[in-house]
Short mmCIF file of N, CA and C in Angstrom, two decimals:
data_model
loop_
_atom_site.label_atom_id
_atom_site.label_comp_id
_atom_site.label_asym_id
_atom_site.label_seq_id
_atom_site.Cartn_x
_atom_site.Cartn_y
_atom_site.Cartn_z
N UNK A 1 12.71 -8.35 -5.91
CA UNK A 1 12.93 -7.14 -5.16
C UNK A 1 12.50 -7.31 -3.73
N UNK A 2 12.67 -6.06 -3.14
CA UNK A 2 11.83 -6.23 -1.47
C UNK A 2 13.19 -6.56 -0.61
N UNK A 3 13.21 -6.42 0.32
CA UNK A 3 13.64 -6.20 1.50
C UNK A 3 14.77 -7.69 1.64
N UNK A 4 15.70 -7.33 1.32
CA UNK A 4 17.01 -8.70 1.67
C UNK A 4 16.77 -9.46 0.45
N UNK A 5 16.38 -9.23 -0.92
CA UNK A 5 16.14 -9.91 -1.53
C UNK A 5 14.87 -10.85 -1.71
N UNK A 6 14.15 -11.02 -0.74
CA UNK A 6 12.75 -11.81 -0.40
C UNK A 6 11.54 -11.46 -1.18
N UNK A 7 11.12 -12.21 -2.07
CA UNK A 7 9.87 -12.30 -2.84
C UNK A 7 8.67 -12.19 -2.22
N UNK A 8 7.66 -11.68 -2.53
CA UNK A 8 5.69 -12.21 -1.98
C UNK A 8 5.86 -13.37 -2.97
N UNK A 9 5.39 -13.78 -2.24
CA UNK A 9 4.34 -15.01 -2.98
C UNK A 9 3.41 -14.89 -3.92
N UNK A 10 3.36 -15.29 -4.96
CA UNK A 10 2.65 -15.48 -6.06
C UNK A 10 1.07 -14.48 -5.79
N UNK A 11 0.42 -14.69 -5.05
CA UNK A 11 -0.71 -14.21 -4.73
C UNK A 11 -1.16 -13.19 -3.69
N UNK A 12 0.43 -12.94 -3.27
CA UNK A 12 0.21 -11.71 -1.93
C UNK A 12 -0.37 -10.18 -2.41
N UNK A 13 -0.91 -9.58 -1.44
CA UNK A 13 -1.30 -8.50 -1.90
C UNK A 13 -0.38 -7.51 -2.45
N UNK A 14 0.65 -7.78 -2.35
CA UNK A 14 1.60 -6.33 -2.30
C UNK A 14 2.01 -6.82 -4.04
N UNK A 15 2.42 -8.36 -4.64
CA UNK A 15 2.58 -8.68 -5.50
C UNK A 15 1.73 -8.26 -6.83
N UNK A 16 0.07 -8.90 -6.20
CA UNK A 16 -1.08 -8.22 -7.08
C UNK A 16 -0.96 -6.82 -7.26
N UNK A 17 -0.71 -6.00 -6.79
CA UNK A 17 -0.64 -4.32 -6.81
C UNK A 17 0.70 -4.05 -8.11
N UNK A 18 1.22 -4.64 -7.66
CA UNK A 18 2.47 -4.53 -8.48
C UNK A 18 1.63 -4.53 -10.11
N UNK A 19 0.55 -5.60 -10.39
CA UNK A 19 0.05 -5.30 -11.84
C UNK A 19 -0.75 -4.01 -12.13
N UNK A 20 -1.03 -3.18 -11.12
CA UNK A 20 -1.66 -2.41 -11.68
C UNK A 20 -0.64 -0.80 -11.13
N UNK A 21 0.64 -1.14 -10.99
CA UNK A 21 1.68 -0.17 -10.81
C UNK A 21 2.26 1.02 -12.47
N UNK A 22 2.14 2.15 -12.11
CA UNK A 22 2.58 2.89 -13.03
C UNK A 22 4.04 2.60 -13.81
N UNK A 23 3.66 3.14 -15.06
CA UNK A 23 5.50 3.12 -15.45
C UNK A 23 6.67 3.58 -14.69
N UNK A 24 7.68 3.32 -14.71
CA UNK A 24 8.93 3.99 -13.65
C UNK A 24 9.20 4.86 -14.12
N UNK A 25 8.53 5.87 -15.31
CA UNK A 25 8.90 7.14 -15.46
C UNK A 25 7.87 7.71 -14.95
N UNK A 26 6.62 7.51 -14.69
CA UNK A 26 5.92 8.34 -13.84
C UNK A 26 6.11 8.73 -12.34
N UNK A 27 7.08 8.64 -11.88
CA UNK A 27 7.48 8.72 -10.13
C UNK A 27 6.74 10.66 -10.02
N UNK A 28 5.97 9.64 -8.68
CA UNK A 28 5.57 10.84 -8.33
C UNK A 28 5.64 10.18 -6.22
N UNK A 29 6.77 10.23 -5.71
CA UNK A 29 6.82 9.90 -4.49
C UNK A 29 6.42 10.48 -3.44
N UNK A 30 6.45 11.34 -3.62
CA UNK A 30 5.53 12.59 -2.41
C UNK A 30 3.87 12.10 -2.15
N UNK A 31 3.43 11.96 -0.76
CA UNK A 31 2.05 11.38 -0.79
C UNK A 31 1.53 12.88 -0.65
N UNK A 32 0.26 12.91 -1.96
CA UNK A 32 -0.22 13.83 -2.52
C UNK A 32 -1.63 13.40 -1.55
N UNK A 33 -2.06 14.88 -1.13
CA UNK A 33 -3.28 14.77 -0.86
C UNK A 33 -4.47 13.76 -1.02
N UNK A 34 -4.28 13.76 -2.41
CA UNK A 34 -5.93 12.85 -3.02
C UNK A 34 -5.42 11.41 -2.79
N UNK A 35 -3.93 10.61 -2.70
CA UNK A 35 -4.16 9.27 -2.48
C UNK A 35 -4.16 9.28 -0.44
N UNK A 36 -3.93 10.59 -0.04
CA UNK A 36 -4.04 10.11 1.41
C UNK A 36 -5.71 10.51 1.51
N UNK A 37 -6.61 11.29 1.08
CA UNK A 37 -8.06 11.01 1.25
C UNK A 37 -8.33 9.41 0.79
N UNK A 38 -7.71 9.01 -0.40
CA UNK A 38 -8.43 7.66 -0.66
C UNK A 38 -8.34 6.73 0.10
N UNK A 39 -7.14 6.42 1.29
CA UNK A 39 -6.53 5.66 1.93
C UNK A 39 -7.68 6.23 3.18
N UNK A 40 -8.02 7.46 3.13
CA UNK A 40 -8.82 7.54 3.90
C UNK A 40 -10.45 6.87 4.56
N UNK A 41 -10.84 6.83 3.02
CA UNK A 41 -12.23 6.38 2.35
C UNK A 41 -12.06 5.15 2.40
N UNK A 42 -10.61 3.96 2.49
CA UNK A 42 -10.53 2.97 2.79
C UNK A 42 -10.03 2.16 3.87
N UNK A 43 -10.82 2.58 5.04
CA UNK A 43 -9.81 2.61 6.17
C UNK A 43 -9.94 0.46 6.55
N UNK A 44 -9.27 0.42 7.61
CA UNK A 44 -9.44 -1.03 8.35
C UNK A 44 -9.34 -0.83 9.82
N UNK A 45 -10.06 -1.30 10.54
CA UNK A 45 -10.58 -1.34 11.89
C UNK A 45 -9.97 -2.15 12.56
N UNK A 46 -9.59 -3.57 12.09
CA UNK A 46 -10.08 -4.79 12.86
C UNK A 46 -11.09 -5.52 13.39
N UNK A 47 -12.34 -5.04 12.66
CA UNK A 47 -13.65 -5.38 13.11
C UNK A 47 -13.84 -6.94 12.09
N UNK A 48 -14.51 -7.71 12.97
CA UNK A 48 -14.86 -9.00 12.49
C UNK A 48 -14.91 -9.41 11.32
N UNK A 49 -15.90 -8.42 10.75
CA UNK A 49 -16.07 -8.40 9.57
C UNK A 49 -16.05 -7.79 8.10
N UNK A 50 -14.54 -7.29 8.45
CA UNK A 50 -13.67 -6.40 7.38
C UNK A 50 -12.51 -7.77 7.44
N UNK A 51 -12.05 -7.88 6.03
CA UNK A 51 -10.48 -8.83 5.85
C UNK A 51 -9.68 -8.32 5.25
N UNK A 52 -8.69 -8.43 6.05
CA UNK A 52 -7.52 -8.01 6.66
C UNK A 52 -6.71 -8.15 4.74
N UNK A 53 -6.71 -9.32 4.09
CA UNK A 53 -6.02 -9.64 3.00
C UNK A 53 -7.16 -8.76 1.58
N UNK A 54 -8.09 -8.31 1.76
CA UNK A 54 -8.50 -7.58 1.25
C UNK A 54 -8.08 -5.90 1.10
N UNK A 55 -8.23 -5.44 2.40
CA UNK A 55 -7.41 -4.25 3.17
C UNK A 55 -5.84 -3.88 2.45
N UNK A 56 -5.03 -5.12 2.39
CA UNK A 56 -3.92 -4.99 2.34
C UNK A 56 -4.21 -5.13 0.75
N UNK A 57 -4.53 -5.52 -0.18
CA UNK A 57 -4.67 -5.47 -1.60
C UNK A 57 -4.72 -3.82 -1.60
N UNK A 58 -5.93 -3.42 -1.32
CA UNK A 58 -6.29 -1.96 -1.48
C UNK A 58 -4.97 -1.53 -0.99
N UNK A 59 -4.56 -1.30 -0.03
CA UNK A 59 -3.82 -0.11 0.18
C UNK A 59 -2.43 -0.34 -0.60
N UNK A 60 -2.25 -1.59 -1.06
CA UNK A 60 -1.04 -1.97 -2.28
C UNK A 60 -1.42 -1.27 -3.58
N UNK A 61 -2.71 -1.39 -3.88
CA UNK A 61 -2.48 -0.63 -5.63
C UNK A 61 -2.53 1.11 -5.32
N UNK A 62 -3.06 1.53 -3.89
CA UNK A 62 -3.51 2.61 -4.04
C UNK A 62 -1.76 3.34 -3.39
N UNK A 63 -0.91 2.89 -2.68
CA UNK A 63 0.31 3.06 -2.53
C UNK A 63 1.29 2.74 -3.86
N UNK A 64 0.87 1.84 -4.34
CA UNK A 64 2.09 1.92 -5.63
C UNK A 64 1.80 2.90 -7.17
N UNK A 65 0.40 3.67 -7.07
CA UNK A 65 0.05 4.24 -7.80
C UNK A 65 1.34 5.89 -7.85
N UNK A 66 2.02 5.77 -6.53
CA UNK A 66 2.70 6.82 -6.70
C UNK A 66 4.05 6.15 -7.07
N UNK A 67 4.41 5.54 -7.84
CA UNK A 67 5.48 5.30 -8.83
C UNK A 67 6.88 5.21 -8.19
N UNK A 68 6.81 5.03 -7.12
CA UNK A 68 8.13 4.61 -6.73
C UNK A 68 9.10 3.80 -6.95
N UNK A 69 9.97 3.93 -6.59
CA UNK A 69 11.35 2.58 -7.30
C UNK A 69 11.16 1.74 -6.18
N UNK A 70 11.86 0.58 -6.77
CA UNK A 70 11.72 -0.75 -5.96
C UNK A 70 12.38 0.04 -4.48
N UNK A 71 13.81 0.11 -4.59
CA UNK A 71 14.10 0.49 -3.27
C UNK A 71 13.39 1.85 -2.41
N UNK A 72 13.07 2.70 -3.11
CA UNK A 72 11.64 3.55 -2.38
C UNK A 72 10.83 3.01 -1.47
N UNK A 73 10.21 2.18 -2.41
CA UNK A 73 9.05 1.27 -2.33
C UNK A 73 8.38 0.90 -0.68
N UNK A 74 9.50 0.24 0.24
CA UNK A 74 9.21 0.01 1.23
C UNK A 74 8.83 1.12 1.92
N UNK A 75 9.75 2.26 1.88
CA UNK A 75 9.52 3.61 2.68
C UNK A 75 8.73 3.90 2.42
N UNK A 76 8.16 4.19 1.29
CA UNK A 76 6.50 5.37 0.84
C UNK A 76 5.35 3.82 1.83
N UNK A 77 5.53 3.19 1.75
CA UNK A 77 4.24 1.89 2.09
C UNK A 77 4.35 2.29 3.84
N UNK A 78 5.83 2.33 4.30
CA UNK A 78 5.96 2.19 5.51
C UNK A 78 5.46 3.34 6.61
N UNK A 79 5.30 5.15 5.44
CA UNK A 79 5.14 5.79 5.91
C UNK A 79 2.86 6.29 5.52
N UNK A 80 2.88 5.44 4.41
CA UNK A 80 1.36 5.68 3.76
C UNK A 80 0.52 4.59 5.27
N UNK A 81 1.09 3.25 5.73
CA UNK A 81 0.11 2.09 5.82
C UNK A 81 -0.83 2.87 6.79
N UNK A 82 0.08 3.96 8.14
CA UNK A 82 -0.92 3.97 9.08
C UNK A 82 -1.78 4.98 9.10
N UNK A 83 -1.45 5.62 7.60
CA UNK A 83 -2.64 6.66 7.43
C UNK A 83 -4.01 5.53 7.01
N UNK A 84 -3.83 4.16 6.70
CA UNK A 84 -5.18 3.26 6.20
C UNK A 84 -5.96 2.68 7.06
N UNK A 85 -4.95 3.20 9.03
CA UNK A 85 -5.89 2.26 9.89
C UNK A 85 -6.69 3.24 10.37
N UNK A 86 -7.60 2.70 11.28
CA UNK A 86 -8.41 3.50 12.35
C UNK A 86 -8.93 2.13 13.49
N UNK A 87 -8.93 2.91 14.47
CA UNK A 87 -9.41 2.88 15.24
C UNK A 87 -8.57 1.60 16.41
N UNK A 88 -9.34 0.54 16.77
CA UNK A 88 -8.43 -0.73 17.32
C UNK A 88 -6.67 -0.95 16.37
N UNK A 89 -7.40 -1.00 15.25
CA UNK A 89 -6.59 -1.35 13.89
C UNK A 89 -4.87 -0.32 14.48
N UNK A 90 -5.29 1.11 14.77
CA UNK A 90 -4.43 1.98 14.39
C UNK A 90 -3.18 1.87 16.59
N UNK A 91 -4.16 1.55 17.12
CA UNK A 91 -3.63 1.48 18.32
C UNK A 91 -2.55 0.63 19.02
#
């Protein structure tokens, strides 16, 4: 799936998320309050010592928890990611 046909890689974050993704009958696509506080509680800066491939794990299981279809998929991520930055990160 993904965008032109193009795979993650075995170990990318967006791939890992994918295992802990709801059934495709649970679609719930609308970003509901409580996963935009959580995205909140997990923000990324760009500060030295926050990683970046960590960051992006989190905001993969906590974005695919709303059950979207593959072709969804990109849009709900594209419109959730910049509620996960702050600050340098978001500028």
């Amino acid at each position: 799936g993904g965008a032109g046909g193009v795979r993650p890689c075995h170990n990318s974050p967006r791939r890992l998320a994918h295992l802990a993704k709801p059934q495709r009958g649970a679609r719930q696509t609308e970003m509901k309050a409580g996963l935009l506080q959580i995205l909140y509680a997990n923000p990324f800066s760009g500060l030295p010592h926050e990683d970046p491939y960590n960051h992006l794990v989190k905001f993969y299981e906590i974005a695919s928890s709303l059950g979207a279809t593959e072709t969804e998929e990109e849009t709900v991520f594209m419109r959730m990611f910049p509620h996960s930055l702050i600050g340098a990160a978001k500028d």
